[in-house]
XYZ file of C-alpha atoms in Angstrom:
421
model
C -15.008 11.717 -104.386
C -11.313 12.007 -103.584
C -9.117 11.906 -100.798
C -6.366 13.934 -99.564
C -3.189 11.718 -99.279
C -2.635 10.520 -95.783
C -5.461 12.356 -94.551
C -7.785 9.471 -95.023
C -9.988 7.638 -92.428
C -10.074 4.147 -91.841
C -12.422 3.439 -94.977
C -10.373 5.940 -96.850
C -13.102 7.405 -98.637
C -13.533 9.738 -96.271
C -14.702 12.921 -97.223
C -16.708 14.482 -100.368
C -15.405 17.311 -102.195
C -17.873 19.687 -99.957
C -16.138 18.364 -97.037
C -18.301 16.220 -96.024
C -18.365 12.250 -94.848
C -19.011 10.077 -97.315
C -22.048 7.210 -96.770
C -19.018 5.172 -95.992
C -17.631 6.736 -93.414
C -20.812 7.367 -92.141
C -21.435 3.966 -91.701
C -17.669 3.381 -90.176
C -18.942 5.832 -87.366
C -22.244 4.634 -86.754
C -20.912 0.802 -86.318
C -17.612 2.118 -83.985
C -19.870 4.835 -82.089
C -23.050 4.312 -82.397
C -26.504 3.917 -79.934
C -25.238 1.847 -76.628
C -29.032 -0.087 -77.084
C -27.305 -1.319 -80.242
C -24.958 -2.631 -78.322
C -27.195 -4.032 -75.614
C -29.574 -5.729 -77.730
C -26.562 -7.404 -80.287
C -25.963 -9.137 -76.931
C -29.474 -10.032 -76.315
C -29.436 -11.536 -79.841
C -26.309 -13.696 -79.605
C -27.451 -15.033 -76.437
C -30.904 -16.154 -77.820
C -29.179 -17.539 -81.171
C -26.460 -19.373 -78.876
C -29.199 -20.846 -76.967
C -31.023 -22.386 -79.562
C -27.332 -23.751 -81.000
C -27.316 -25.200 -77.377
C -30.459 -27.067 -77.832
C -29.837 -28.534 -81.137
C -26.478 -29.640 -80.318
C -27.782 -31.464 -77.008
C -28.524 -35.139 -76.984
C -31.382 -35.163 -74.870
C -32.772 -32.757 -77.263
C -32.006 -34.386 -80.078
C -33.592 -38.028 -78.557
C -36.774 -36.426 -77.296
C -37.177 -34.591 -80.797
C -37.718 -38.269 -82.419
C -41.085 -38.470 -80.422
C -42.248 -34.432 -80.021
C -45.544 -34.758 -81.525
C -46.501 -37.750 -79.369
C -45.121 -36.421 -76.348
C -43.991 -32.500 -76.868
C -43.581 -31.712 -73.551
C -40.382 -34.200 -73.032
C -38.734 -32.041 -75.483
C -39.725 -28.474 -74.720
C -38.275 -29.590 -71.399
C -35.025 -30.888 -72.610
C -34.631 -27.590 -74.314
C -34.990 -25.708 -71.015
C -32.718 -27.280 -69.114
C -30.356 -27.641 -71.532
C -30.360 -23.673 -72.088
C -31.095 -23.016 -68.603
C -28.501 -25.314 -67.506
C -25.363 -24.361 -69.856
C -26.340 -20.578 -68.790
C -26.087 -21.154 -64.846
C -23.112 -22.789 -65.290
C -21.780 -20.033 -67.704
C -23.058 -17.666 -64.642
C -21.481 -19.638 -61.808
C -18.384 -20.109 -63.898
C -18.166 -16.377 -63.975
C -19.900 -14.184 -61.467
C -20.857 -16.542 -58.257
C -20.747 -20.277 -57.453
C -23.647 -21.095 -55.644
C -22.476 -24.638 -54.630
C -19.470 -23.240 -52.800
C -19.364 -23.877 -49.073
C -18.624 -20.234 -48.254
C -18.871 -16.447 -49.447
C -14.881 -16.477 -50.401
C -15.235 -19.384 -51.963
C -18.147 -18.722 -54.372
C -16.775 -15.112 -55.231
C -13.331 -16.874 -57.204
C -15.130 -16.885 -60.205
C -15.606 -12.907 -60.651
C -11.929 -12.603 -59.832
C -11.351 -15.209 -62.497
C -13.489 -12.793 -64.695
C -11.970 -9.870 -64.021
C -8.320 -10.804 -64.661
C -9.066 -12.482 -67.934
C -11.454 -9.152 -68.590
C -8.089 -6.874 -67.526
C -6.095 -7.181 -71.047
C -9.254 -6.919 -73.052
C -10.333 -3.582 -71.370
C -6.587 -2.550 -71.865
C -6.863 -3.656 -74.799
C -9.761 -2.542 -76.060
C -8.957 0.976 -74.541
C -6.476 1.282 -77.769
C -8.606 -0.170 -80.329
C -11.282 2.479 -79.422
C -8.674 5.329 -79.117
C -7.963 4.465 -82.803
C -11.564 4.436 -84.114
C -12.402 7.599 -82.462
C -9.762 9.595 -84.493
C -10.990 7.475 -87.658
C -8.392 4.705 -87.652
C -8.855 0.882 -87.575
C -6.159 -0.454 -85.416
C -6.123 -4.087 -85.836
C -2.018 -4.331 -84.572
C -3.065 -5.692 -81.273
C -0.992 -8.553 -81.314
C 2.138 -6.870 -82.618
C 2.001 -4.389 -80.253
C 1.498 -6.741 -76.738
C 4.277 -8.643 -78.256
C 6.935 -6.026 -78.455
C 5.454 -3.785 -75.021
C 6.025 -7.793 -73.646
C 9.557 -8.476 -75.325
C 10.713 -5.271 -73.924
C 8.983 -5.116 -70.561
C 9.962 -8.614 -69.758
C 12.860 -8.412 -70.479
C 13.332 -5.525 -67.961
C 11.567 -7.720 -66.049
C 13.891 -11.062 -65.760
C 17.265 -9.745 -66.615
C 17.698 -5.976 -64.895
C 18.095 -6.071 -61.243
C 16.546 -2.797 -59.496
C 15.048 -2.838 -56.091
C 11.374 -3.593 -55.457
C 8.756 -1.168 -56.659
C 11.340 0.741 -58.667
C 11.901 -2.609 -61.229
C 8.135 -3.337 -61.602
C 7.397 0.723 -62.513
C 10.751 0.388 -65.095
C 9.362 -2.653 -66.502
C 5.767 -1.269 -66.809
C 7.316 2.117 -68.613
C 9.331 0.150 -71.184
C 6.621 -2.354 -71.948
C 4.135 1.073 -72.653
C 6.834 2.599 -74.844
C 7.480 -0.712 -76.988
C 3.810 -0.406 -77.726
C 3.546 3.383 -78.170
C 6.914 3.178 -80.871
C 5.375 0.448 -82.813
C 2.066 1.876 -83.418
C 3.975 5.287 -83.695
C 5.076 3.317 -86.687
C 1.849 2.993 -88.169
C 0.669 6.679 -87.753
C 4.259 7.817 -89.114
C 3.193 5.869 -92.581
C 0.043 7.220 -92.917
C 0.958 10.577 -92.341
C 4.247 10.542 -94.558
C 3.310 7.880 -97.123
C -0.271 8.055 -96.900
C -0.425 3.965 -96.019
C -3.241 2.619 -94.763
C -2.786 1.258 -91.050
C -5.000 -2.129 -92.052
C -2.960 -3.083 -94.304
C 0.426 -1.754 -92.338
C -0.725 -3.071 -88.817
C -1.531 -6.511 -90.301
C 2.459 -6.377 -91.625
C 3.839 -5.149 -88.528
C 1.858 -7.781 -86.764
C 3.781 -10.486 -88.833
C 6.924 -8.734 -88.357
C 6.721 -8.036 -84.164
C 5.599 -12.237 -84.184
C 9.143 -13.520 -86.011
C 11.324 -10.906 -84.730
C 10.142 -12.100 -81.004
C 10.125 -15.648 -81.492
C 13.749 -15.518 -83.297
C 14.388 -12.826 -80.176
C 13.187 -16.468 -77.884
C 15.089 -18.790 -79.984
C 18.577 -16.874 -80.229
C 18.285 -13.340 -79.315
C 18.573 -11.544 -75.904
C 15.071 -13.191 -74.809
C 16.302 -16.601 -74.619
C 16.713 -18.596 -71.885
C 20.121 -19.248 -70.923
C 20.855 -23.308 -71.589
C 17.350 -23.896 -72.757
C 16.163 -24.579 -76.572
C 12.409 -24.215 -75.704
C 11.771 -20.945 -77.300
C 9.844 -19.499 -73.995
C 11.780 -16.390 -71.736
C 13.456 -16.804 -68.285
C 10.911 -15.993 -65.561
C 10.117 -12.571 -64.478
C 11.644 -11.978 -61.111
C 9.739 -11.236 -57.801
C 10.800 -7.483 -57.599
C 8.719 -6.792 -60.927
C 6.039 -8.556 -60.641
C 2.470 -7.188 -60.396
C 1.146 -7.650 -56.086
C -1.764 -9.392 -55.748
C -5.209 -8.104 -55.141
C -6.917 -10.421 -52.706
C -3.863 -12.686 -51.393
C -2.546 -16.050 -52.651
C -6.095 -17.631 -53.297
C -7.105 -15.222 -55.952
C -5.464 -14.774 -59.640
C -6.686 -11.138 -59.466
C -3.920 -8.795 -59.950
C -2.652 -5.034 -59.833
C -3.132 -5.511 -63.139
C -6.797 -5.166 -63.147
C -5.999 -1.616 -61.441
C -4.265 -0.535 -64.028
C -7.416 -1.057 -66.484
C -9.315 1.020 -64.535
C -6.460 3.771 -64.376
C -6.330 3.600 -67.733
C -10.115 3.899 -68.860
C -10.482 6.779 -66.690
C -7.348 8.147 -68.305
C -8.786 7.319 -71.724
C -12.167 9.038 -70.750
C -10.261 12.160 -69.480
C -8.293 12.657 -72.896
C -11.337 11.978 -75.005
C -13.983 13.967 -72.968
C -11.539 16.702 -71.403
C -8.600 17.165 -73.136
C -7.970 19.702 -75.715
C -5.968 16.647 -77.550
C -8.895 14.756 -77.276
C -10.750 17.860 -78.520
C -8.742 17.583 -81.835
C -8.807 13.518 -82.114
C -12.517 13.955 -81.727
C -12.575 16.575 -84.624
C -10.526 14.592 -86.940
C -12.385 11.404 -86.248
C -15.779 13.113 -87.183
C -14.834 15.310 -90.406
C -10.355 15.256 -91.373
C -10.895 17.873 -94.175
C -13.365 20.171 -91.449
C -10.547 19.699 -89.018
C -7.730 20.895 -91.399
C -9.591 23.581 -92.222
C -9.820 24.307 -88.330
C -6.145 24.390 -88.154
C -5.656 21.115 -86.786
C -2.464 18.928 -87.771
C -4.391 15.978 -89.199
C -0.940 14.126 -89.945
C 0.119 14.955 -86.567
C -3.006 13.525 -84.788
C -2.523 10.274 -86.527
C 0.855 10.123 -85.440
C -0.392 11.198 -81.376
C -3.318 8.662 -81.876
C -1.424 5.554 -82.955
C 1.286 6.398 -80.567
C -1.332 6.537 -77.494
C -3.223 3.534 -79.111
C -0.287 1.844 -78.935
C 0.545 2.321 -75.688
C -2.824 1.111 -74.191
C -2.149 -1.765 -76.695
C 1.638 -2.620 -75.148
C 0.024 -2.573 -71.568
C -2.092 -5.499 -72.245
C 0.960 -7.034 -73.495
C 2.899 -5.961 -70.518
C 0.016 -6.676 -68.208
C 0.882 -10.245 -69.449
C 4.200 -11.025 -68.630
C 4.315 -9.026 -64.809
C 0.912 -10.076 -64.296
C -0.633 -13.483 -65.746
C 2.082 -15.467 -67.034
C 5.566 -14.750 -64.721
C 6.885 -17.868 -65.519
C 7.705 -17.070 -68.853
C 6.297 -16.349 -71.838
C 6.439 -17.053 -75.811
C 5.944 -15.477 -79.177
C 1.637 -16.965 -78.447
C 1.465 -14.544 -75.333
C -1.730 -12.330 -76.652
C -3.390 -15.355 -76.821
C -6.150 -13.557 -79.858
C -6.226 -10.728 -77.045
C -5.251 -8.536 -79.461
C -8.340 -9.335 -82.580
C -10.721 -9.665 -79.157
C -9.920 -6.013 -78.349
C -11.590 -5.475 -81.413
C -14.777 -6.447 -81.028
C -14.484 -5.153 -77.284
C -14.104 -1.784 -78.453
C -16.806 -2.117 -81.138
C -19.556 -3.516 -78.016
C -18.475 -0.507 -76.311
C -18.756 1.907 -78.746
C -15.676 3.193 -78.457
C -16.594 4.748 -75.161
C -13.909 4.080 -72.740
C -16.665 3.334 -69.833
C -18.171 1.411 -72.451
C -15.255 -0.641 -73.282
C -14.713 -1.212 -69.887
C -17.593 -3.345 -69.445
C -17.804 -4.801 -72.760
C -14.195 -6.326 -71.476
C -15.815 -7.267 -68.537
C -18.628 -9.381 -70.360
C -16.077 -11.086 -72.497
C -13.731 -11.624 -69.422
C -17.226 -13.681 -68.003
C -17.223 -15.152 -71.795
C -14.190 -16.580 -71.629
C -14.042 -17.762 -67.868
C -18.001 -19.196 -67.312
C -17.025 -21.008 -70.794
C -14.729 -23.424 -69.501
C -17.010 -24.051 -66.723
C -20.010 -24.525 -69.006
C -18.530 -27.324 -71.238
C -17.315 -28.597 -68.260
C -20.654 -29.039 -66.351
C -23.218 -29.483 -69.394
C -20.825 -30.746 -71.663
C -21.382 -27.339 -74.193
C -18.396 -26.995 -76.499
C -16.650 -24.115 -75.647
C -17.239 -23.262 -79.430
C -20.451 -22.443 -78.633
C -18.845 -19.385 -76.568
C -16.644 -18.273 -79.772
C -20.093 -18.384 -81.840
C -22.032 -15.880 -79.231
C -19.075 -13.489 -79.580
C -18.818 -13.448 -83.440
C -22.434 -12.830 -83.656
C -22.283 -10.011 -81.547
C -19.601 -8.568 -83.624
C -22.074 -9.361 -86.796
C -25.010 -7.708 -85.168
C -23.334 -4.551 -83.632
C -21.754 -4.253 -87.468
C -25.882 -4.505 -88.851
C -27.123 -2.198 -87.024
C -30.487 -1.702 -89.338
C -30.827 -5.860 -88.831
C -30.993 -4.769 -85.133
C -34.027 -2.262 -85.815
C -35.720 -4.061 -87.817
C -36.013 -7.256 -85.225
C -36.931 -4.291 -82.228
C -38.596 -2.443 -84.767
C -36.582 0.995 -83.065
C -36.685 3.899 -85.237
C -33.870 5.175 -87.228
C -31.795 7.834 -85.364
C -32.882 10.953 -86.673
C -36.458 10.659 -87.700
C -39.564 10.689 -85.822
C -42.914 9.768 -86.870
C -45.006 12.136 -88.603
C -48.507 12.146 -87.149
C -51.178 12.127 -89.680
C -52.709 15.793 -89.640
C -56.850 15.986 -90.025
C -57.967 18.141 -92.178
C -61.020 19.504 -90.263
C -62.422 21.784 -92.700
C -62.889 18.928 -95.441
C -64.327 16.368 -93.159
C -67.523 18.798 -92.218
C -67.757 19.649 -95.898
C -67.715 15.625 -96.345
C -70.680 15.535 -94.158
């Protein structure tokens, strides 16, 4: 098997000489876009396998283990509500707290959710973008931090009236992203690079540049050595949603701008069409007259972009005070495994983010009210990642059939069975 140079697909084996995908990329496909019940059940999985990590890690577990086969009850019910409890608090830390005095009150927690859900669906928007054209984008954090540098920066030091300054900022912050994973699609189209290898750099490179940028450079804060930016001023900064009570942000309307703008590009557009095309078969789609080298270049640019707005999102959004070169916070490696719950289906993604938003808030609340480690919450999410990645491991435990195949029914030979008689 060979490849054409810089017409490659993220496992760069991509194609046979016949044009077709290799078992490789086959498998790249099926693990970015594959069944949504896939996706589903690697959920139901890491849930049960976090809940028996719960148990064993609980001391009441643990003391009434010593005695279960005198008394096997005590510990089948230190199990439960050690499982049941860490889950209601992961649910009330999240979606609705029950022990609030009123309606308002008990709601806070889905707000919490859906800001902390808002750069991951952002996000996760690019990450997807990228794997649907056959490219593994894994320059998340690069990205936010340059779309953040440059949008912030916008943001604290330009003065422009209200409305006007907080679109400016926004417009920059998309266009640092868009340039520096145009970056990445230039090189493989030119050079024939692969973007793994040239995100991962670029990542290193956007994470010293910024923090020498906070240090000494234009991001600094005048008469301060604390490598952290001036704050963003009021005229740029993102309204909020529900009033002063409430983290929730315009920010979280911008994810949902943006995953319907994702879904029209993919599904409707005839640039979608040809990212679509190239994603499934590059040599097919040459063939077709499509510009493979140019959709890599259109791809990593729009991936990008999506990308930068998390980052942006950040610094108009959830931290105006200020930020530092540690603004994406892992958002950027989370996006991954966003985009790979939601198949990269932009509706998909959008509540994959939403489940890891309720991850990430409900966790602090569960080791706070049952004492879980919050680990416990970075364990559920890396075994979803493993399970949507083994997707056979996921049939075999439903026993589901392999996509493709149906069951051949045994056919009676009716002839032979009278002659048997």
């Amino acid at each position: 098997m060979s490849t054409t140079q810089g017409q490659g697909t993220a496992t760069d084996t991509a194609t046979s000489p016949a044009g077709q995908p290799s078992r490789w990329d086959r498998m790249f496909r099926e693990i970015t876009t594959g069944s949504a019940i896939i996706s589903v059940l690697a959920v139901v999985l890491a849930l049960v396998v976090g809940a028996v990590m719960i148990a064993f890690t609980n001391k009441d577990v643990q003391a009434s283990a010593g005695y279960f086969f005198s008394r096997p009850g005590d510990t089948l019910a230190a199990i439960w509500n050690a499982v049941s409890g860490a889950y209601s608090a992961l649910f009330q830390g999240s979606v609705y707290n029950f022990r609030r005095p009123s309606f308002a009150a008990g709601i806070k927690p889905l707000t919490e959710t859906l800001t902390f859900a808002t750069p991951l669906i952002m996000a996760g928007l690019g990450v997807a973008l990228g794997f649907r054209v056959g490219m593994f984008n894994i320059g998340g954090r690069g990205q936010m931090l340059i779309a953040a540098a440059l949008g912030g920066w916008v943001g604290f030091a330009v003065d422009l009236p209200y409305g006007l300054h907080l679109i400016v900022a926004l417009v920059v912050g998309i266009l640092g992203g868009a340039l520096w994973g145009g970056v990445v699609g230039l090189l493989k189209a030119r050079t024939g690079a692969h973007e793994v290898i040239t995100t991962i750099m670029l990542n290193y490179v956007a994470f010293y540049l910024v923090s020498y940028l906070l240090r000494d450079g234009f991001l600094q804060t005048p008469g301060s050595n604390n490598p952290k930016s001036p704050a963003t001023k009021v005229t740029a900064v993102f309204p909020d949603l529900l009033g002063p009570n409430y983290i929730l942000h315009f920010g979280f309307i911008l994810a949902i701008l943006a995953t319907i703008f994702t879904w029209w590009l993919l599904a409707r557009s005839n640039l979608g069409f040809q990212f679509r095309a190239v994603g499934l078969n590059p040599h097919a789609a040459k063939v077709a007259g499509i510009s493979v080298k140019r959709m890599y270049v259109y791809a990593m640019m729009l991936s990008g972009g999506l990308v930068g707005l998390a980052g942006i999102n950040q610094v108009l959004g959830t931290t105006t005070s200020g930020f530092g070169a540690g603004l994406d916070s892992g958002i950027g490696f989370d996006a991954i495994t966003v985009a790979l719950l939601g198949r990269s289906k932009p509706w998909g993604v959008f509540w994959a983010g939403i489940l890891f938003g309720a991850f990430k808030a409900g966790g602090f609340s569960m080791q706070a009210a049952e004492g879980v480690p919050i680990d416990i919450v970075l364990v559920v999410q890396s075994l979803i990642v493993l399970f949507i990645a083994a997707p056979p491991l996921v049939r075999a435990i439903f026993r589901l059939p392999v996509p493709g195949t149906t069951r051949r029914k045994t056919q009676v030979n009716v002839s032979q069975e009278v002659a048997a008689k």
